[in-house]
mmCIF file with all atom_site columns, C-alpha atoms in Angstrom:
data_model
loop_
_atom_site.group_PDB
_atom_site.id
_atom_site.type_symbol
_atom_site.label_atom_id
_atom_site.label_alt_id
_atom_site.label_comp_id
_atom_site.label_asym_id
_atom_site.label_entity_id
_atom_site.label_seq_id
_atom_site.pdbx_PDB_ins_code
_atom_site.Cartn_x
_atom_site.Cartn_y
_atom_site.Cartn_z
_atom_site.occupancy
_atom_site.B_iso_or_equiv
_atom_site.pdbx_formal_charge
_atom_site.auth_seq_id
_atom_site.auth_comp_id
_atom_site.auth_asym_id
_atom_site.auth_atom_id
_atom_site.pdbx_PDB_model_num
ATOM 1   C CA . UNK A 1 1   ? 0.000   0.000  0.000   1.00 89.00 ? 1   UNK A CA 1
ATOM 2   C CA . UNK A 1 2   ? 1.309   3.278  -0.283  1.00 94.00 ? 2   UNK A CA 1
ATOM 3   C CA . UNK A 1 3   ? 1.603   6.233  2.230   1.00 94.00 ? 3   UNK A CA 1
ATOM 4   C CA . UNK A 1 4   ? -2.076  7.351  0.621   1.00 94.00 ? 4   UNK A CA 1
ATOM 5   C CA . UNK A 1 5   ? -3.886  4.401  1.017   1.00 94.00 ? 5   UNK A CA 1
ATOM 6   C CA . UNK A 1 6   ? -2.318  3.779  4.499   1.00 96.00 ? 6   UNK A CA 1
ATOM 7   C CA . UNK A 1 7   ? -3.527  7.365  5.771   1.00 96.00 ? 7   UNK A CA 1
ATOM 8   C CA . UNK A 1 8   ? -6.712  6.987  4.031   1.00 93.00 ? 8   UNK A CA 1
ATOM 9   C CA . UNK A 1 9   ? -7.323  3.670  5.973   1.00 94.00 ? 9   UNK A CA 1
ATOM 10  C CA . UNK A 1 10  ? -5.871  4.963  8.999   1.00 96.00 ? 10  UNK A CA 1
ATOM 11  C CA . UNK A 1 11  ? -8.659  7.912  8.478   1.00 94.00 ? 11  UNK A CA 1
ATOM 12  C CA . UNK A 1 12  ? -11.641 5.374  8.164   1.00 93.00 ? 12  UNK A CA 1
ATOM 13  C CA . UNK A 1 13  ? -10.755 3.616  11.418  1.00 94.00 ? 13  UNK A CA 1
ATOM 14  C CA . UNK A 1 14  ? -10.161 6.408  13.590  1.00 95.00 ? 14  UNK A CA 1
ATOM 15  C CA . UNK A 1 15  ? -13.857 7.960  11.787  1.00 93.00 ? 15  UNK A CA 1
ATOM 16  C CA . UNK A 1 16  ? -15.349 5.248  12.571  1.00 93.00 ? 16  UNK A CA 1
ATOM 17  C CA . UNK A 1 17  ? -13.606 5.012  16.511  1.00 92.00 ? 17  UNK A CA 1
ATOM 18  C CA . UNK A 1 18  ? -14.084 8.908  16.923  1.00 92.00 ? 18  UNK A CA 1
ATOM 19  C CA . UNK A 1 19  ? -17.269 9.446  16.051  1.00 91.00 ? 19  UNK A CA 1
ATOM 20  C CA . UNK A 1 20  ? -16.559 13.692 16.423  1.00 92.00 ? 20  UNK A CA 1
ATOM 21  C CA . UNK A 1 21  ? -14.214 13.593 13.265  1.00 93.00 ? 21  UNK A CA 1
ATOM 22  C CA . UNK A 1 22  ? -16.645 11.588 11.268  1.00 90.00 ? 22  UNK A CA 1
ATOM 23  C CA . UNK A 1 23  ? -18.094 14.618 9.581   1.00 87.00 ? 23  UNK A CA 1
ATOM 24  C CA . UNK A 1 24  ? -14.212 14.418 7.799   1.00 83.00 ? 24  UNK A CA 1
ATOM 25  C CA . UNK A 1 25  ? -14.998 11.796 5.434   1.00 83.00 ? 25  UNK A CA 1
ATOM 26  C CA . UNK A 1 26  ? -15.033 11.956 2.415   1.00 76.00 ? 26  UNK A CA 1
ATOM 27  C CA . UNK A 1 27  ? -11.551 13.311 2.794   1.00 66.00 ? 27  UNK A CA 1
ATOM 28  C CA . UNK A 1 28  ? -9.567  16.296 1.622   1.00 68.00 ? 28  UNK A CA 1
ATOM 29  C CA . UNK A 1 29  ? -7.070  15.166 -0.712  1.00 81.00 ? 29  UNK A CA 1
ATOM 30  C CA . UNK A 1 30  ? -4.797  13.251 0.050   1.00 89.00 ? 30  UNK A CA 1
ATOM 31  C CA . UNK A 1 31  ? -0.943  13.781 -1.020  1.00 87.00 ? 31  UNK A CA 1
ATOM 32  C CA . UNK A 1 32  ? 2.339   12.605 -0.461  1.00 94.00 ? 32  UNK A CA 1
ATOM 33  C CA . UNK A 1 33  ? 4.619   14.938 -2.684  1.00 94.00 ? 33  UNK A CA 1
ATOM 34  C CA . UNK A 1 34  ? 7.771   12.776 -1.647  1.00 94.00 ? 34  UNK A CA 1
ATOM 35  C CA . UNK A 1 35  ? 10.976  14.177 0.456   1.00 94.00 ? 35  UNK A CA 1
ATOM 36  C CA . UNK A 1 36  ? 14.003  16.630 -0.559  1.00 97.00 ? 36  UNK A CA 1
ATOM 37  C CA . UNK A 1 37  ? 14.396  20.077 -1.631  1.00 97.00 ? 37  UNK A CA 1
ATOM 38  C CA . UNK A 1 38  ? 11.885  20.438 -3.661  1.00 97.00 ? 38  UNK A CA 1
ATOM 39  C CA . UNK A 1 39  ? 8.937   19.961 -0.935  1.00 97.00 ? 39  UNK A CA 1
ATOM 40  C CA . UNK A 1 40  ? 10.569  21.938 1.483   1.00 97.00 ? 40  UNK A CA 1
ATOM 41  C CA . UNK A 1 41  ? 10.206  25.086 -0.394  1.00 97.00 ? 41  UNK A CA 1
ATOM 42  C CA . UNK A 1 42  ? 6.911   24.002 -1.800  1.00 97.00 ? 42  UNK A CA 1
ATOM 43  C CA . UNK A 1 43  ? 5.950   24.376 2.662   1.00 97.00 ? 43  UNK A CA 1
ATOM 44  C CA . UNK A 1 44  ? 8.028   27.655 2.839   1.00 96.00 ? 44  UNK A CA 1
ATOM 45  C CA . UNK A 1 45  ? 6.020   29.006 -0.456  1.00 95.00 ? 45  UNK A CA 1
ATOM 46  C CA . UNK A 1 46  ? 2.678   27.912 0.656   1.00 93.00 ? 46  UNK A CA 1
ATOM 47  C CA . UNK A 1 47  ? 3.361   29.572 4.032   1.00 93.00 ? 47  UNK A CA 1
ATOM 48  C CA . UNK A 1 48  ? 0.526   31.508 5.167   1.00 88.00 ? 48  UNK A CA 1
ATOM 49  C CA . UNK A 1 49  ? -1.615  31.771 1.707   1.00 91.00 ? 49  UNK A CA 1
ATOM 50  C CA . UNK A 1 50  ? -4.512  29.415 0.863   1.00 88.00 ? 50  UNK A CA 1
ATOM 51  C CA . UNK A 1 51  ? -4.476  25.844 -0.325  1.00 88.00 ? 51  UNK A CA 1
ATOM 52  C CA . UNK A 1 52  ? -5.345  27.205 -3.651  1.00 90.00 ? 52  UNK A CA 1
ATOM 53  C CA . UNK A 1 53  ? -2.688  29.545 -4.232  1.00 94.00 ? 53  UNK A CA 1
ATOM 54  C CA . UNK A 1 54  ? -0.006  27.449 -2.501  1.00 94.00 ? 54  UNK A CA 1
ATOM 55  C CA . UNK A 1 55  ? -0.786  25.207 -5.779  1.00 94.00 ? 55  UNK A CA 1
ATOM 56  C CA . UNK A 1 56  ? -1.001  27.936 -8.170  1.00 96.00 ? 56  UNK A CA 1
ATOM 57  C CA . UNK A 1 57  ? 2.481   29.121 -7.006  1.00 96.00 ? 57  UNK A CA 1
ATOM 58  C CA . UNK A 1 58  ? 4.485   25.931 -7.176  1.00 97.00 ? 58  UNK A CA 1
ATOM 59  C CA . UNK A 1 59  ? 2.727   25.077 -10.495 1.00 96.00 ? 59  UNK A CA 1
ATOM 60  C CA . UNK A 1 60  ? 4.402   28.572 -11.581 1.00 97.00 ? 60  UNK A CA 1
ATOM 61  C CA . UNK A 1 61  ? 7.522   27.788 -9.945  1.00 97.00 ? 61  UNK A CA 1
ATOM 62  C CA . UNK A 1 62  ? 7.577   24.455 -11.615 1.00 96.00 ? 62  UNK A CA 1
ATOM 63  C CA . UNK A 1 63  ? 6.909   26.433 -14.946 1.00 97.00 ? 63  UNK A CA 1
ATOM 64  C CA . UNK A 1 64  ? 9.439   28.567 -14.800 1.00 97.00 ? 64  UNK A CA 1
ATOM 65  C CA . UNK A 1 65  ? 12.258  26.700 -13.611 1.00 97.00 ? 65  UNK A CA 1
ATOM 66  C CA . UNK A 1 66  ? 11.440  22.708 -14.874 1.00 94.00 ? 66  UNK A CA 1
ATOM 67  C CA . UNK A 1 67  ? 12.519  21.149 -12.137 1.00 95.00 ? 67  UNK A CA 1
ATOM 68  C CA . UNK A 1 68  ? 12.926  23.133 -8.481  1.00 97.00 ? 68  UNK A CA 1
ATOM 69  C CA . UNK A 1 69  ? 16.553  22.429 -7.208  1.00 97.00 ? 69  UNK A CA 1
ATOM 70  C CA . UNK A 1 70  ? 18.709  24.713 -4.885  1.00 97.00 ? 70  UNK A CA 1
ATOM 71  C CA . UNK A 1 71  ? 20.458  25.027 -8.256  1.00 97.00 ? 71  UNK A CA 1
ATOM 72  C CA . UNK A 1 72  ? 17.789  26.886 -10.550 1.00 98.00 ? 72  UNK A CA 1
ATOM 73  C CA . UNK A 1 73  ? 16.200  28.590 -7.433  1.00 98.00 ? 73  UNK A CA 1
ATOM 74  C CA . UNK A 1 74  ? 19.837  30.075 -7.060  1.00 96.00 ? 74  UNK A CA 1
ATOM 75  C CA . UNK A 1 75  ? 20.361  31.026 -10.400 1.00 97.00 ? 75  UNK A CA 1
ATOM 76  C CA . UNK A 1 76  ? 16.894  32.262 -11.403 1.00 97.00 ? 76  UNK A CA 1
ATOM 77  C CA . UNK A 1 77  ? 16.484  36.636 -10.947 1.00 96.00 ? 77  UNK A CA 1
ATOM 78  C CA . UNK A 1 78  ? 14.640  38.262 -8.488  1.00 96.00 ? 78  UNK A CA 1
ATOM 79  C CA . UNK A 1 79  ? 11.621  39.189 -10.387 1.00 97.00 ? 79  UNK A CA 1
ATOM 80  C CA . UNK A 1 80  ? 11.047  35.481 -11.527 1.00 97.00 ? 80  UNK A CA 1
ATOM 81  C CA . UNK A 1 81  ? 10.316  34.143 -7.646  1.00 97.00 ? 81  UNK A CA 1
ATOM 82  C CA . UNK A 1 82  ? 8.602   37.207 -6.897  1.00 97.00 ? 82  UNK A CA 1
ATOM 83  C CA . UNK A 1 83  ? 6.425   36.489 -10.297 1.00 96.00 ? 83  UNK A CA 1
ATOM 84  C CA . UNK A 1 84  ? 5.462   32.542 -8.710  1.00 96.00 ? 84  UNK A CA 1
ATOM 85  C CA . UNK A 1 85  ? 4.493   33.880 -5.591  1.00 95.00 ? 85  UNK A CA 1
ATOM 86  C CA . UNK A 1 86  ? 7.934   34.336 -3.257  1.00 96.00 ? 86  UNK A CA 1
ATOM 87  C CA . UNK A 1 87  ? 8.538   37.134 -1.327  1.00 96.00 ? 87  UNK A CA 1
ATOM 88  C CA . UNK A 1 88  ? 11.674  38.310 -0.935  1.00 96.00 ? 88  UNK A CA 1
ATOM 89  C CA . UNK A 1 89  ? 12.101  37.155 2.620   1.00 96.00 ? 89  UNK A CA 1
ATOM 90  C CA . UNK A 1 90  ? 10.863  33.086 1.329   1.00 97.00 ? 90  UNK A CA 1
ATOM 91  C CA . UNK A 1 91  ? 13.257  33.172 -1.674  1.00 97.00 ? 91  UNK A CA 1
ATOM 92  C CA . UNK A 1 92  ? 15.897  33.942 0.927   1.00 97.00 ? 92  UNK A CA 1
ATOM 93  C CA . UNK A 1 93  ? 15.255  31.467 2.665   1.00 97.00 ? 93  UNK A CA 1
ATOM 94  C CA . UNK A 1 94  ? 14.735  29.066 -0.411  1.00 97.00 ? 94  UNK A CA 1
ATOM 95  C CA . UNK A 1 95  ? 18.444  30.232 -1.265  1.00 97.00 ? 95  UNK A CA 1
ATOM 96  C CA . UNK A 1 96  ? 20.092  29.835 2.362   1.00 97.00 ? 96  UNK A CA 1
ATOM 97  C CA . UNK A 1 97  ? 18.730  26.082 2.558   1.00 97.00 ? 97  UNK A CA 1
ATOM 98  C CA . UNK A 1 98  ? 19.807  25.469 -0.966  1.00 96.00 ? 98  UNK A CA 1
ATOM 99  C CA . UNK A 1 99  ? 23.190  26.705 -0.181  1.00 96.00 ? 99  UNK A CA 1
ATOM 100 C CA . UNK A 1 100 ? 23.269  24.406 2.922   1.00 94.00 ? 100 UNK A CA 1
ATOM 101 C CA . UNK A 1 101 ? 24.165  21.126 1.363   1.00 91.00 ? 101 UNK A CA 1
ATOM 102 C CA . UNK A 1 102 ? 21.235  19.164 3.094   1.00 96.00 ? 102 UNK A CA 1
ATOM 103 C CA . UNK A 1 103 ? 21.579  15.572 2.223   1.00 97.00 ? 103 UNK A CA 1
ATOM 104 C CA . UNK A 1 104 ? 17.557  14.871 2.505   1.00 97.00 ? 104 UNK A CA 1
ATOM 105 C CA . UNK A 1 105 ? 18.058  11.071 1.260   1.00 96.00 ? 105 UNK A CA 1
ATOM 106 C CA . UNK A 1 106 ? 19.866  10.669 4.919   1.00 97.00 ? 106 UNK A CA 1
ATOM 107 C CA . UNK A 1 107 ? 17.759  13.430 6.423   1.00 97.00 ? 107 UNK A CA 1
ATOM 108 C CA . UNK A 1 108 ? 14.177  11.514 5.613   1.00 97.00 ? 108 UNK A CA 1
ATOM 109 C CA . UNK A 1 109 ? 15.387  7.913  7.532   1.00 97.00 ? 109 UNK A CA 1
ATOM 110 C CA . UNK A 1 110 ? 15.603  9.938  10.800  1.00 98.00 ? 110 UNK A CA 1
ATOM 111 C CA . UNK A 1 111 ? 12.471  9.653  13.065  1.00 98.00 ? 111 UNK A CA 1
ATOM 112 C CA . UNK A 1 112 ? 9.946   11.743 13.217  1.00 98.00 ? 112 UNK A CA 1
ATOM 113 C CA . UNK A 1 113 ? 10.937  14.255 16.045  1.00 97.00 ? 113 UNK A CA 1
ATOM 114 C CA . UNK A 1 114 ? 14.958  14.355 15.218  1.00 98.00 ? 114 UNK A CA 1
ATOM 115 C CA . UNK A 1 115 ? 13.378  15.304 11.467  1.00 98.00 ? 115 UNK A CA 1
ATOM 116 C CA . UNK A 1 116 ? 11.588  18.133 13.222  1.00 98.00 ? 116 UNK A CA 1
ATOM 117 C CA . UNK A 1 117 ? 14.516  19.386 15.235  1.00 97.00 ? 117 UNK A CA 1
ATOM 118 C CA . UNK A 1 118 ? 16.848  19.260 11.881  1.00 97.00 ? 118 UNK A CA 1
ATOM 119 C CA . UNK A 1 119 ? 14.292  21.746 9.928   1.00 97.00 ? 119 UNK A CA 1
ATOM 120 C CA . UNK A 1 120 ? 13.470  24.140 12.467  1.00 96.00 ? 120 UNK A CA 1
ATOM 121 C CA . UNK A 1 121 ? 16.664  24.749 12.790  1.00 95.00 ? 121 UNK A CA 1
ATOM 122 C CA . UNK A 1 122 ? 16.844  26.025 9.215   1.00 96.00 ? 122 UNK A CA 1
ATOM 123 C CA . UNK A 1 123 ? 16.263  29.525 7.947   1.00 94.00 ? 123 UNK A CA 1
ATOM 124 C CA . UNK A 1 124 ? 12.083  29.934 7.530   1.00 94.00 ? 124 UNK A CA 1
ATOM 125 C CA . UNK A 1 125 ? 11.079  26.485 8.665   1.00 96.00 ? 125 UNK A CA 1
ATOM 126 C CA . UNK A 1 126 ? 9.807   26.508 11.991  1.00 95.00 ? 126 UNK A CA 1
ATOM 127 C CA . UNK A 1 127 ? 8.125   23.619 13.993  1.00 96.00 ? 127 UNK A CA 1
ATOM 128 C CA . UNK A 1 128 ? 4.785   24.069 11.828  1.00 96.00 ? 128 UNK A CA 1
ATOM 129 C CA . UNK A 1 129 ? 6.959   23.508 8.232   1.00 97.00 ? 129 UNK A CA 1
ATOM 130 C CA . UNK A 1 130 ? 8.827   20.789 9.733   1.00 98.00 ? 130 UNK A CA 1
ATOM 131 C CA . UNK A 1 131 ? 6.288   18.747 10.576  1.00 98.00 ? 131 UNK A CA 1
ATOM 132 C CA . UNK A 1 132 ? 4.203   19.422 7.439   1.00 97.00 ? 132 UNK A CA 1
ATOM 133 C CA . UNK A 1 133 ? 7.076   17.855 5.448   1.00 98.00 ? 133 UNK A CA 1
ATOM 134 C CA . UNK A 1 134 ? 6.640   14.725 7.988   1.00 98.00 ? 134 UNK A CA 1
ATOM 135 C CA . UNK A 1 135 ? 2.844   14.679 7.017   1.00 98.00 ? 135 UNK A CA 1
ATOM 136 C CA . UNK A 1 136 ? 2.489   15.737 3.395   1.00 97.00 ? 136 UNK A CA 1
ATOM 137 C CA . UNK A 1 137 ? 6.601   14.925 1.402   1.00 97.00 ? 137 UNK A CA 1
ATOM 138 C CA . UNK A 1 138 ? 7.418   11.748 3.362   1.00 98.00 ? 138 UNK A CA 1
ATOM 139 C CA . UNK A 1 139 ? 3.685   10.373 4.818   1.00 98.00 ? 139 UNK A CA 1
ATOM 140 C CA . UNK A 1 140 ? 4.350   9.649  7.735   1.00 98.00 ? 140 UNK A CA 1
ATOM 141 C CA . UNK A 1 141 ? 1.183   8.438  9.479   1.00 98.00 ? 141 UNK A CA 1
ATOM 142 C CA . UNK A 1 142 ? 1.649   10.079 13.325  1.00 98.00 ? 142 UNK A CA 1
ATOM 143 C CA . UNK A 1 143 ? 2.128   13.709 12.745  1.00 98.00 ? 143 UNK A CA 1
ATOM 144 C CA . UNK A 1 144 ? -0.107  16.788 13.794  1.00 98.00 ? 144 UNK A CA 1
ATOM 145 C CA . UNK A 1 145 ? 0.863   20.028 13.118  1.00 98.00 ? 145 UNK A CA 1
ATOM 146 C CA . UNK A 1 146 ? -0.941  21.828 15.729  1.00 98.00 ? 146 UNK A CA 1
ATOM 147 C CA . UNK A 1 147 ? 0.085   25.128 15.072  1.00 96.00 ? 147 UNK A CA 1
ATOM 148 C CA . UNK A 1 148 ? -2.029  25.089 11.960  1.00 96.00 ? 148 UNK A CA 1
ATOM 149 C CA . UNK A 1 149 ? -4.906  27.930 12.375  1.00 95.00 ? 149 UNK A CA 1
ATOM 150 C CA . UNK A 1 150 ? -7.483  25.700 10.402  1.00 95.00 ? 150 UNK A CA 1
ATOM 151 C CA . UNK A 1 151 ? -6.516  22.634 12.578  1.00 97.00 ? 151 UNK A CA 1
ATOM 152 C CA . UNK A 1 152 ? -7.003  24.599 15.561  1.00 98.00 ? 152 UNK A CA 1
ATOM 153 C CA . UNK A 1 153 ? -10.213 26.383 14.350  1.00 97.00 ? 153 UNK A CA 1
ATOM 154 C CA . UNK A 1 154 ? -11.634 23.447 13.128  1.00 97.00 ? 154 UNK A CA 1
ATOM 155 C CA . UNK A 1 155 ? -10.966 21.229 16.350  1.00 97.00 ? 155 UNK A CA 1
ATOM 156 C CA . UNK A 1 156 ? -12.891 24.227 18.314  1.00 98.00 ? 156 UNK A CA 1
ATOM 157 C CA . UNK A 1 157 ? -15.817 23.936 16.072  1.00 97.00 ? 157 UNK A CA 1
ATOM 158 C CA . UNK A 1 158 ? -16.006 20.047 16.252  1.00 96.00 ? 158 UNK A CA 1
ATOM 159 C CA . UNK A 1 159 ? -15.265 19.857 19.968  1.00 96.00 ? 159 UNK A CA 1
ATOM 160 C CA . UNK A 1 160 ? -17.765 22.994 20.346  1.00 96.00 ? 160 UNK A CA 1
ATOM 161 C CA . UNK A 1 161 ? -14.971 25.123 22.354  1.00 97.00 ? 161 UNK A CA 1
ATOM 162 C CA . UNK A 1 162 ? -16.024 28.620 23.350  1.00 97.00 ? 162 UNK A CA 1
ATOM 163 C CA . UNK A 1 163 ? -12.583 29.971 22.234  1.00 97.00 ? 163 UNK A CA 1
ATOM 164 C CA . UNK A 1 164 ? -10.042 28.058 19.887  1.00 98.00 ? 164 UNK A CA 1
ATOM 165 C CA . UNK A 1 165 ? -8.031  26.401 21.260  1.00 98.00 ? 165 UNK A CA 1
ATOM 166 C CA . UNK A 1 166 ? -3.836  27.152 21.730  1.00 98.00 ? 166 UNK A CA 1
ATOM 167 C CA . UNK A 1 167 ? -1.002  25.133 20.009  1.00 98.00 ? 167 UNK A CA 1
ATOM 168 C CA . UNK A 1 168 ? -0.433  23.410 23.153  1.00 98.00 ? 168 UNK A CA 1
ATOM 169 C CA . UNK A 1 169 ? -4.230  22.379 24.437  1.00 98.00 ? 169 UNK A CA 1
ATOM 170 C CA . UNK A 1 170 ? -4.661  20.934 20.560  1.00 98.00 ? 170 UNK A CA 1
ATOM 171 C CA . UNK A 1 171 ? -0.889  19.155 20.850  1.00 98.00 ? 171 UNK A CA 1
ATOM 172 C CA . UNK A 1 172 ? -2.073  17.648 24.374  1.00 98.00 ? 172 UNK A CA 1
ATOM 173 C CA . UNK A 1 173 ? -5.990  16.850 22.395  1.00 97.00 ? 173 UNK A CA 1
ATOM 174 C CA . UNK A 1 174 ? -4.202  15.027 19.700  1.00 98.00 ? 174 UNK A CA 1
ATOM 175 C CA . UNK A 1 175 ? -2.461  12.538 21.406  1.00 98.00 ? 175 UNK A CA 1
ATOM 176 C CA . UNK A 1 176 ? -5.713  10.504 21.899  1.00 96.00 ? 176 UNK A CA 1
ATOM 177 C CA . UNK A 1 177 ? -5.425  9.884  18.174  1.00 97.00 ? 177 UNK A CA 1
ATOM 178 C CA . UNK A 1 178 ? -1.985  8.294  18.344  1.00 97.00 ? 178 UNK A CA 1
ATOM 179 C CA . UNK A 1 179 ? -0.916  6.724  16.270  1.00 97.00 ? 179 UNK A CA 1
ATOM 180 C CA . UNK A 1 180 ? -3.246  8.258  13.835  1.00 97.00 ? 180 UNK A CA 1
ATOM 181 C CA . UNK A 1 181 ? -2.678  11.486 14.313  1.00 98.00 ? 181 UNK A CA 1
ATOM 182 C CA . UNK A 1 182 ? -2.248  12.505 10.446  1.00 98.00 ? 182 UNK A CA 1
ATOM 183 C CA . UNK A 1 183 ? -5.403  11.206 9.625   1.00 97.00 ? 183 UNK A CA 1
ATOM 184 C CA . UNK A 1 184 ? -6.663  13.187 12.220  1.00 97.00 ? 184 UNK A CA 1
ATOM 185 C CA . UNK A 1 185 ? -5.593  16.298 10.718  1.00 97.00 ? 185 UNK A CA 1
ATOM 186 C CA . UNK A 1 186 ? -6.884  15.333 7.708   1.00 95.00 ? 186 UNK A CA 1
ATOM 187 C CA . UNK A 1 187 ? -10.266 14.905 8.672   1.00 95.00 ? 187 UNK A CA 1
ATOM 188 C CA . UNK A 1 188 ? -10.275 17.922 10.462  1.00 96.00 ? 188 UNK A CA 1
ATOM 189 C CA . UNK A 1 189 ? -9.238  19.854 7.711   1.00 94.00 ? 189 UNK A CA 1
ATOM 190 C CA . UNK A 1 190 ? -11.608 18.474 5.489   1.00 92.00 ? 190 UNK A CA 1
ATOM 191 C CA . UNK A 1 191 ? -14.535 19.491 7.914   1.00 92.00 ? 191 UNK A CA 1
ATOM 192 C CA . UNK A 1 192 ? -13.134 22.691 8.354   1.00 93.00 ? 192 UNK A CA 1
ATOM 193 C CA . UNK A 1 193 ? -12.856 23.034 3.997   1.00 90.00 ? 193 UNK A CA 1
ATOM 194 C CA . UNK A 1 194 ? -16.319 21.942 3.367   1.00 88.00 ? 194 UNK A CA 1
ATOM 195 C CA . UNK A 1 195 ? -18.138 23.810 6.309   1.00 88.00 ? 195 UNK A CA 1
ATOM 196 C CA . UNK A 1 196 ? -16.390 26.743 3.943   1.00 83.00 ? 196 UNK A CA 1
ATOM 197 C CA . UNK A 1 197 ? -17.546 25.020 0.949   1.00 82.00 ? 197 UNK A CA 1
ATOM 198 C CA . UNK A 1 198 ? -14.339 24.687 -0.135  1.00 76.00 ? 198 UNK A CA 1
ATOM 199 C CA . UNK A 1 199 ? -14.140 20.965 0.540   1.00 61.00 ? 199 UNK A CA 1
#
């Protein structure tokens, strides 16, 4: 099975064992985009913009460069990042990580939390990128990034909180949903899209 199916089954048994997160099936889609560079600063460029134009800015970046490597984000001008979306505070960032000789096939063997420490201890990451690139480039199927707004929102409307919750109430929540927690966040999310109607 691959990292999909396994989160997608993982999903179904905890909806069916939690019947609060139920309302998350059918689920958001589901991707593993697969370690390395290139997801990395797909995380950093998606930072704090919509689903949608995350995807509309690495299909840009993909356009303009072919393949997205520290080498053509070093060499490609200003005006080309800033044209798929980068600021030019994320293409710095983009360059400094490039420059920093990561070697992500050794990187992506280490468990989850030594992963996490290694990233946001990088330029831009922070503990919310690094464990996105857990959950969406490598699948791995215990992850919650509770520092996520929707995730945090979302859990407040399912759980019907009076206030949403912080990072670390929704980090201590989640751990009922070891080892599941990915799929957690998934159905979350996909409550939280489709009560927007974006789901």
């Amino acid at each position: 099975m691959t990292a999909t199916d396994l989160i997608r089954r993982d999903a179904r048994a905890l909806a069916h064992r939690e019947s609060r997160l139920a309302d998350g099936l059918p689920l958001l889609r589901i991707e593993v985009w697969g370690g390395g560079y290139g997801g990395l600063v797909r995380l950093i460029l998606g930072q704090l913009v919509s689903i949608e134009a995350a995807d509309a800015m690495w299909r840009n970046l993909n356009a303009a460069l072919g393949e997205v490597t520290p080498d053509t984000i070093g060499r490609a001008d200003a005006a080309t990042l800033r044209r798929c979306g980068f600021t030019d505070r994320k293409a710095g960032f983009a360059r400094k990580i490039g420059a920093a000789l990561i070697d992500f096939a050794e990187l992506d063997a280490l468990p989850d939390e030594e992963i996490v420490a290694r990233l946001d201890a990088l330029p831009g990451v922070g503990r919310w990128t690094a464990e996105c690139y857990l959950l969406f480039c490598l699948g791995r199927r215990d992850v919650f990034p509770a520092g996520d707004l929707a995730l945090r929102i979302g859990w407040q409307e399912i759980a019907g909180f009076a206030e949403t919750p912080t990072e670390a109430a929704l980090r201590t929540d989640a751990e009922q949903w070891a080892p599941h927690r990915t799929a957690a966040a998934y159905l979350i999310w996909g409550k939280y899209l489709r009560t927007r109607g974006r789901g």
